[in-house]
Tab-separated table of C-alpha atoms in Angstrom:
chain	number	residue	atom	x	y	z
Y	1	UNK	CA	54.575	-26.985	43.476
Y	2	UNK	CA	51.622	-25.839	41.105
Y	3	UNK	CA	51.168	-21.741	41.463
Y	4	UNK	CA	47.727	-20.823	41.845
Y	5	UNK	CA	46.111	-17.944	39.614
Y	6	UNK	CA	46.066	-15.393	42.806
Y	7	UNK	CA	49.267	-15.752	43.774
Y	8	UNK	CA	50.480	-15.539	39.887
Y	9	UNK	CA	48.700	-12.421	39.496
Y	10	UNK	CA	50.096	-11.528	42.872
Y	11	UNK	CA	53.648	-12.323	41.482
Y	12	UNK	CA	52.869	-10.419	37.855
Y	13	UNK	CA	51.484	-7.052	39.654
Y	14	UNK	CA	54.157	-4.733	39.999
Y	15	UNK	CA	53.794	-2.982	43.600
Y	16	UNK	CA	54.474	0.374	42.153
Y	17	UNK	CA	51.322	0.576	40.378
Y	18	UNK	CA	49.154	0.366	43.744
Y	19	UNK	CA	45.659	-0.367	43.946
Y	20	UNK	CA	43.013	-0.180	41.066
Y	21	UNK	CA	41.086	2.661	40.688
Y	22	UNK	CA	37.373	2.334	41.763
Y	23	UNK	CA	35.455	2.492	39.214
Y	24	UNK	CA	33.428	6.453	38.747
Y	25	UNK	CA	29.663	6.195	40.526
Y	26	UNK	CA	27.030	7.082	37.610
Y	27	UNK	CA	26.018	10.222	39.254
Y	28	UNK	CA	29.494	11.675	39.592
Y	29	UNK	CA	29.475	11.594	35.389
Y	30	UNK	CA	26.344	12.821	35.266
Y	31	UNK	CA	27.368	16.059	37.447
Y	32	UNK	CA	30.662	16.253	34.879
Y	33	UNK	CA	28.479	16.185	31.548
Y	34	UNK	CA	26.146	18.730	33.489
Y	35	UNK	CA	29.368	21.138	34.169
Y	36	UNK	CA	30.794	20.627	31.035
Y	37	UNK	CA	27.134	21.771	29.084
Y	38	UNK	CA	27.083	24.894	31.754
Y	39	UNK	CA	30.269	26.224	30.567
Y	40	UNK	CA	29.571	25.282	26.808
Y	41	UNK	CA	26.297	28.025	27.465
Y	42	UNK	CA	28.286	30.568	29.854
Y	43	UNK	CA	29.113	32.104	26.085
Y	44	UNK	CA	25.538	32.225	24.321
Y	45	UNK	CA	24.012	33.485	28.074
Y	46	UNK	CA	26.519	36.246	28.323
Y	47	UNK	CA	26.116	37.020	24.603
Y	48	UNK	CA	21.873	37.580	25.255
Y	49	UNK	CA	22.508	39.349	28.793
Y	50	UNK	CA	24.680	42.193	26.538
Y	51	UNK	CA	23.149	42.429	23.557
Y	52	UNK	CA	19.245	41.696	24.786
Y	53	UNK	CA	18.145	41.407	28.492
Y	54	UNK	CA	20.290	44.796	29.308
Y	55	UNK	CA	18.826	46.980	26.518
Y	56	UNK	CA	15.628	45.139	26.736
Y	57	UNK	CA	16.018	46.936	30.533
Y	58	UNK	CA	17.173	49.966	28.953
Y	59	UNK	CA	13.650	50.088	26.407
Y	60	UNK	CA	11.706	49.033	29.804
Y	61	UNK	CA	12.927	52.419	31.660
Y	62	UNK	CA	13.136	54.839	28.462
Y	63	UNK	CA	9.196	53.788	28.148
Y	64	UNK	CA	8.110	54.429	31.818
Y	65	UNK	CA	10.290	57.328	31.801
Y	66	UNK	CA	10.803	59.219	28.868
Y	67	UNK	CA	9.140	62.324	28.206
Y	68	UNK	CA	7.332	62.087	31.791
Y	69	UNK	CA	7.640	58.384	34.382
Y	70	UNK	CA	4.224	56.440	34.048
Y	71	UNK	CA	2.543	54.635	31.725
Y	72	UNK	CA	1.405	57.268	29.110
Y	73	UNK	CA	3.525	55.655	26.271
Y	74	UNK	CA	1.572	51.928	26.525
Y	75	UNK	CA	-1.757	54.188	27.060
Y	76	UNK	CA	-0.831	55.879	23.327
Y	77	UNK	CA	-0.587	52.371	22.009
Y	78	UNK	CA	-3.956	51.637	22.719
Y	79	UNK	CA	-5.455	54.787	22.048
Y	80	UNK	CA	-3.638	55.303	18.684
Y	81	UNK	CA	-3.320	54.298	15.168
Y	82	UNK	CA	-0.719	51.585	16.494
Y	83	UNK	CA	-3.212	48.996	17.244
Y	84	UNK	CA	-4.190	48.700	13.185
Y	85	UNK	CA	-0.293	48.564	12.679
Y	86	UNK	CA	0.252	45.789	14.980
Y	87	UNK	CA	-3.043	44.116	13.493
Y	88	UNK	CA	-1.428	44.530	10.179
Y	89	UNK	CA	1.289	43.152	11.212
Y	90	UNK	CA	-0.031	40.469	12.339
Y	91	UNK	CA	-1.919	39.172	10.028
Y	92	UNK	CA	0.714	40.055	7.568
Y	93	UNK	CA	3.158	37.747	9.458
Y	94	UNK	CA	0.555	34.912	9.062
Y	95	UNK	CA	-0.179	35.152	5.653
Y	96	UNK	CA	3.587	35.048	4.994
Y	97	UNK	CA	4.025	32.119	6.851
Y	98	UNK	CA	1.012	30.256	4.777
Y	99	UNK	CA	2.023	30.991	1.830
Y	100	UNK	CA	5.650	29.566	2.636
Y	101	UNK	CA	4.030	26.618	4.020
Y	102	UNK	CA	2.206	26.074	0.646
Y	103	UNK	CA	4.778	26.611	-1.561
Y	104	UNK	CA	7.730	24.719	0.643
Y	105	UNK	CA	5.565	21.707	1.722
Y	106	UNK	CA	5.841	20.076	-1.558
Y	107	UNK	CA	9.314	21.176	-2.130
Y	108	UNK	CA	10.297	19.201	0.802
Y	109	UNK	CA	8.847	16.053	-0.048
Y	110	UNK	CA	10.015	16.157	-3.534
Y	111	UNK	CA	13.776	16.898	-1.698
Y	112	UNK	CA	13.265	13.733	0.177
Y	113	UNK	CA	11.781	11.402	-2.659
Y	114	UNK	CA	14.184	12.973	-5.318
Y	115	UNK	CA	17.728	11.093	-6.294
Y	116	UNK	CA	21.019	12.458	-4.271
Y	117	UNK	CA	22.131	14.367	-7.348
Y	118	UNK	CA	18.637	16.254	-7.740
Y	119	UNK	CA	18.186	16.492	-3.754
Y	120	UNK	CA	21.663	18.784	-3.736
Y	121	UNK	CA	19.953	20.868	-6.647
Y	122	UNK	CA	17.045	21.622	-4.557
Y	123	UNK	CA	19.252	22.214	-1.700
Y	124	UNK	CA	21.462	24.943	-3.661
Y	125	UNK	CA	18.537	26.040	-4.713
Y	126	UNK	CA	16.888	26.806	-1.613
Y	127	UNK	CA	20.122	27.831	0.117
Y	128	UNK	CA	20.987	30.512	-3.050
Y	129	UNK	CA	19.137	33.185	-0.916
Y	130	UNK	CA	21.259	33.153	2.064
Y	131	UNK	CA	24.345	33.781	-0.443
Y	132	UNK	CA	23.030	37.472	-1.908
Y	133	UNK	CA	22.298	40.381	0.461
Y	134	UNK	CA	18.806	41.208	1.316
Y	135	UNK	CA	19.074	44.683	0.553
Y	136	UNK	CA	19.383	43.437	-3.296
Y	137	UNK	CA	16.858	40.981	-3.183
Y	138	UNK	CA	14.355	43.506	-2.384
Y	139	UNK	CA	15.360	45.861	-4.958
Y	140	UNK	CA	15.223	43.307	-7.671
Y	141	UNK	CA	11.790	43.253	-6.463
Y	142	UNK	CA	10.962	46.349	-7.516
Y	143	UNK	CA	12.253	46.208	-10.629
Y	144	UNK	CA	10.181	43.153	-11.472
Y	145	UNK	CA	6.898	44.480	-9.440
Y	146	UNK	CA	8.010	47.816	-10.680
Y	147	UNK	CA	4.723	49.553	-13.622
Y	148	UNK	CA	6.114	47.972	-16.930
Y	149	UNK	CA	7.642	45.466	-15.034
Y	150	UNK	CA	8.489	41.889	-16.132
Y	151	UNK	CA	5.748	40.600	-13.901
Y	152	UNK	CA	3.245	42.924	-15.555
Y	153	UNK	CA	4.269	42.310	-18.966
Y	154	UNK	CA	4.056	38.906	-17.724
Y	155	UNK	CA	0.081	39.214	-16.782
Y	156	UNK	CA	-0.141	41.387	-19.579
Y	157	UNK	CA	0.845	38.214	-21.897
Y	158	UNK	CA	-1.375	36.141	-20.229
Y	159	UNK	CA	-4.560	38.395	-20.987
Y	160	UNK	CA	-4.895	39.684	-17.294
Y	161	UNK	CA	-4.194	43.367	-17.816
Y	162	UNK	CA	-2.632	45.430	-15.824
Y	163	UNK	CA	-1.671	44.099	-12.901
Y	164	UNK	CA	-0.232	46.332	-9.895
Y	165	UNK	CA	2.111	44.870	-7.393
Y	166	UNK	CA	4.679	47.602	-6.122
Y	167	UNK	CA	3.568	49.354	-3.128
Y	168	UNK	CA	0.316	46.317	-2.627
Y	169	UNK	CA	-0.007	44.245	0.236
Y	170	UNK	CA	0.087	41.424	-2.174
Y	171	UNK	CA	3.350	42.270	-3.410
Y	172	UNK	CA	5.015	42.530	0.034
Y	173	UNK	CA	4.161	39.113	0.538
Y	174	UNK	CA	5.314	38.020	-2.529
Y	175	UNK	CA	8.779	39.875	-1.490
Y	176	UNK	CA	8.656	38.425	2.227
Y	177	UNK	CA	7.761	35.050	1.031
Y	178	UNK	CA	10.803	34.609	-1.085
Y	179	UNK	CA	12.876	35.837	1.692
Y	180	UNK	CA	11.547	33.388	4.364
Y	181	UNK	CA	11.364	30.207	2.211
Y	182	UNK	CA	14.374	28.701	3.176
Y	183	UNK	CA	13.143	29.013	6.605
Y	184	UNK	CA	10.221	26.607	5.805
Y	185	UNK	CA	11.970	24.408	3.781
Y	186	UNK	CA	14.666	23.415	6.058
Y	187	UNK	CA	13.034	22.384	9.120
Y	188	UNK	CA	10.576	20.388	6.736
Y	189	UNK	CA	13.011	18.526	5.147
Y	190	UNK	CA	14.858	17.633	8.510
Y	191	UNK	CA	11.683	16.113	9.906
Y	192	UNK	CA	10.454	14.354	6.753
Y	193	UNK	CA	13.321	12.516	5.846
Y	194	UNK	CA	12.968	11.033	9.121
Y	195	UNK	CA	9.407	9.784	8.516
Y	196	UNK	CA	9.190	6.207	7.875
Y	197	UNK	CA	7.160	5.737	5.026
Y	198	UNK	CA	6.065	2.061	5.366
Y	199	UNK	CA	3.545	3.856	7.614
Y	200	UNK	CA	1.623	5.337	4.786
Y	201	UNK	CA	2.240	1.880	2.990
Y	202	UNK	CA	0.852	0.120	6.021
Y	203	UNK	CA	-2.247	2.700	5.557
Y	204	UNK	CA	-3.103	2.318	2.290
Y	205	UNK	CA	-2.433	-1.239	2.516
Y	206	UNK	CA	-6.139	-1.357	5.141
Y	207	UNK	CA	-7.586	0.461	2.813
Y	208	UNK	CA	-7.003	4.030	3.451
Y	209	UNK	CA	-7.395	6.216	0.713
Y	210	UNK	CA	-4.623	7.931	-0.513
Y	211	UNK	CA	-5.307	11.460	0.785
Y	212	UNK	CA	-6.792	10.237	3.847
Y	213	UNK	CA	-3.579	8.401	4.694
Y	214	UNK	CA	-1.481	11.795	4.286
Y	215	UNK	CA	-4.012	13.609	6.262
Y	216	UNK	CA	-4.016	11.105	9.152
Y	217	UNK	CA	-0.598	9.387	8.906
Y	218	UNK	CA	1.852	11.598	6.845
Y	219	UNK	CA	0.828	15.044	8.006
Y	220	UNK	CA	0.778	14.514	11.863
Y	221	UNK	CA	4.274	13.472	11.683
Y	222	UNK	CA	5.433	16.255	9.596
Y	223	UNK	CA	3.669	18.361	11.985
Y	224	UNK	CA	7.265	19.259	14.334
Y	225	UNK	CA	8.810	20.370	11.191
Y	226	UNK	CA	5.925	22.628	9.899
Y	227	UNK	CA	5.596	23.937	13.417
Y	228	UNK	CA	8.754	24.725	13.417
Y	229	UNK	CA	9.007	26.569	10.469
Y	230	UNK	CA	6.070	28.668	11.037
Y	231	UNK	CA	7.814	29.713	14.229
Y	232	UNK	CA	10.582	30.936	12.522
Y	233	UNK	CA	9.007	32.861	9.589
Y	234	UNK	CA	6.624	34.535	12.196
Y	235	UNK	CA	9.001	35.596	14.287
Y	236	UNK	CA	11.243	37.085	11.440
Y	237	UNK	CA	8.344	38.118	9.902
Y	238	UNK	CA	7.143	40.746	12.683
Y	239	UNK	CA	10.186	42.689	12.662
Y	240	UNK	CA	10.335	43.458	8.743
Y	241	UNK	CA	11.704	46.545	8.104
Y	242	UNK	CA	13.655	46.651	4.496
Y	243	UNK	CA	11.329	44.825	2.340
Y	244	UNK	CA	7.533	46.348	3.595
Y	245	UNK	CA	9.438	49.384	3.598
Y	246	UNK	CA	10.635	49.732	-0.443
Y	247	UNK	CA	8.188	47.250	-2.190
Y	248	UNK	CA	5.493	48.010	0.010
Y	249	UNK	CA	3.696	51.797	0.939
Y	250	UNK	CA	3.482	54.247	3.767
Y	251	UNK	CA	-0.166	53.637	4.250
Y	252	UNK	CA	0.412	49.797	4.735
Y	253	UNK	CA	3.410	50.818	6.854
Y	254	UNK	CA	4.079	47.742	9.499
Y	255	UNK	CA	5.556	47.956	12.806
Y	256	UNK	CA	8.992	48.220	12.197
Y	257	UNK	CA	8.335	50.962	10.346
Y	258	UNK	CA	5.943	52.756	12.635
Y	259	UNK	CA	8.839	52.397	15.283
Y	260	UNK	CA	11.729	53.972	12.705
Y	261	UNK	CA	9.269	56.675	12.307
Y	262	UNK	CA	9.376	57.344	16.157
Y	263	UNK	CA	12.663	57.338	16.050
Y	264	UNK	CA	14.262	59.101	13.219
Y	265	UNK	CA	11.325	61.493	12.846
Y	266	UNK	CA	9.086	62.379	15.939
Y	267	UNK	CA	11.744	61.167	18.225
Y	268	UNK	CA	9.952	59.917	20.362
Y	269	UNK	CA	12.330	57.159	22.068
Y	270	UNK	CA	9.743	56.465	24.673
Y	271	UNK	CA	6.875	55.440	22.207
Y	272	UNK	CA	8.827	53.957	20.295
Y	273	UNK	CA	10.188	51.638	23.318
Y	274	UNK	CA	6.700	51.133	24.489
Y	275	UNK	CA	6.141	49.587	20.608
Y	276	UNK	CA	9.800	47.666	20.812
Y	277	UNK	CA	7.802	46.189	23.985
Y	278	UNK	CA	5.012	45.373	22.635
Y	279	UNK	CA	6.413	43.892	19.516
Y	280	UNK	CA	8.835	41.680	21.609
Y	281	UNK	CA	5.646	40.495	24.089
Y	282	UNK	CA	3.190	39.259	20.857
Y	283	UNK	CA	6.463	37.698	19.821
Y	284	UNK	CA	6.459	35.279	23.109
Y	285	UNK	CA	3.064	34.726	22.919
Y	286	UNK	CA	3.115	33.771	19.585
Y	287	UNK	CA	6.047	31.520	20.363
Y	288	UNK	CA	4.133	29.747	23.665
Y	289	UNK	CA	0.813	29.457	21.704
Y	290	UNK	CA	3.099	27.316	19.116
Y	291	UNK	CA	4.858	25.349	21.926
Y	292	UNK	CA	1.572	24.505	24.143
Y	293	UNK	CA	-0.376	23.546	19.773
Y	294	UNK	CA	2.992	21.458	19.482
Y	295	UNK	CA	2.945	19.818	22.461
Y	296	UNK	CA	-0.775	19.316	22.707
Y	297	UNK	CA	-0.706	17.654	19.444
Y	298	UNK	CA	2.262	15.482	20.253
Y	299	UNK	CA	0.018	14.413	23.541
Y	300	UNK	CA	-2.720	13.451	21.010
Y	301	UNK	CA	-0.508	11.216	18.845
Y	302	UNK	CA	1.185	9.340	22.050
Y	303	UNK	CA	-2.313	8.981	23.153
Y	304	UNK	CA	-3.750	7.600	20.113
Y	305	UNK	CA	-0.715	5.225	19.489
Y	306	UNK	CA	-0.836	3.949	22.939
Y	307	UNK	CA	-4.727	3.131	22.692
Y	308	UNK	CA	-3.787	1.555	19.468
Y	309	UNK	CA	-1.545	-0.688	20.044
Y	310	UNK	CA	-1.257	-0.768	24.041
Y	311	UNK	CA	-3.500	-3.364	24.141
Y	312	UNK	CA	-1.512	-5.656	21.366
Y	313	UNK	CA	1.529	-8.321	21.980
């Protein structure tokens, strides 16, 4: 009598092993993966509640509170010689970060045009300033911006003159700029080695000149990785304290400094709190004013694509 295929896998299903498992409903994985990420960020989150929401609390109360409670410390801020300092800063900050977007725009591209070999010589070189300490940067910068210097023999061979650099605005973004580079660099490179670059061929194959097809088809989708790299050097660039403070001078003092001066010299913890503050909220805004540019611009490329090609098979 011929067995039929239920009844042999009946016959070949050992009783022991009991019924199949049900396979896992979608949402129950999803509620897994969300657990498992929760715990992967209970370190970082407890990490940033220690060492910056509490004593971000702590500079909140030592500035409503210390010498007298109110709001006399935020009052001085506006009333004082802090508002040029912050303006300086500022606008120090920015010119940093476009002068690193100048210089590490191109550097970028050549990184993701150049052969493998040369690409990991630009990368060492752009990651050799992570591997010597900051402190010693900045002091070889005074030695070369230094009167008698190598960059003012330098100008001087070049028919310039004298040039002076050490304790200039000019040469604390020189200083500044070196340090942040690799800041600029890296996010560019990430995002243009992901840009396809038929685009551009597919531009200047219509007819699109050369510089208009960077302009209107490179550039735009470089644009995460500059934004992103301005973000950074801003940021990093507001709290300066080493560099403006040996290559540059007191009377271009920035507001790091202006807050170790509160500190160490007046101490005056709840001024200088009220500045910590202050710093810290031009910090966010600069960061949200980046975030709504980045996504407003993203909005305007979806937009454009979709009224493009939304219409096409």
């Amino acid at each position: 009598m011929a067995v039929t295929e239920p009844a042999r896998a009946a016959a070949t299903t050992d009783p022991r092993d009991g019924p199949s498992a049900a396979p896992e409903p979608p949402a129950s994985r999803g509620n897994r993966r969300t657990l498992a990420a929760l715990l992967l960020a209970v370190p970082a989150a407890v990490w940033l509640l220690l060492y910056f929401v509490i004593p971000s609390v702590q500079l909140l109360l030592t500035s409503l509170t210390t010498p007298e409670p109110g709001l006399g410390n935020y009052t001085a801020i506006a009333d004082g010689a802090a508002v040029s300092i912050i303006v300086r800063t500022l606008v120090m900050a920015v010119v940093v970060a476009i002068v690193c977007a100048v210089i590490a725009y191109p550097y970028a591209y050549l990184m993701t045009i150049a052969t493998p070999r040369w690409r990991a010589i630009l990368l060492i070189l752009v990651l050799v300033p992570f591997w010597t300490s900051l402190l010693a940067r900045t002091f070889a910068w005074v030695v070369l911006l230094q009167d008698g210097g190598l960059v003012e023999k330098a100008f001087a061979a070049l028919g310039l003159g004298s040039v002076q650099l050490l304790g200039t605005p000019v040469g604390v973004t020189i200083a500044m700029a070196q340090v942040m580079l690799p800041f600029m660099v890296l996010p560019l490179y990430n995002t243009m080695r992901g840009i396809n670059r038929r685009l551009v061929d597919a531009a200047l194959s219509l007819g699109a000149h050369p510089v208009q097809a960077f302009l209107r088809v490179y550039l735009p989708l470089s644009f995460p990785g500059l934004a992103a790299g301005a973000t950074l050097v801003l940021v990093l660039s507001l709290g300066f304290y080493v560099t403006p403070a040996l290559v540059g001078s007191p009377q271009q003092s920035m507001l790091a400094q202006y807050i170790g001066v509160q500190v160490n010299e007046l101490v005056n913890f709840g001024g200088a709190g009220a500045l910590a503050l202050t710093l810290l909220i031009v910090t966010l805004l600069l960061l949200a004013a980046v975030q709504l540019l980045t996504r407003r611009r993203s909005g305007s490329q979806r937009s454009l694509t979709t009224s493009t090609f939304g219409g096409t098979a």
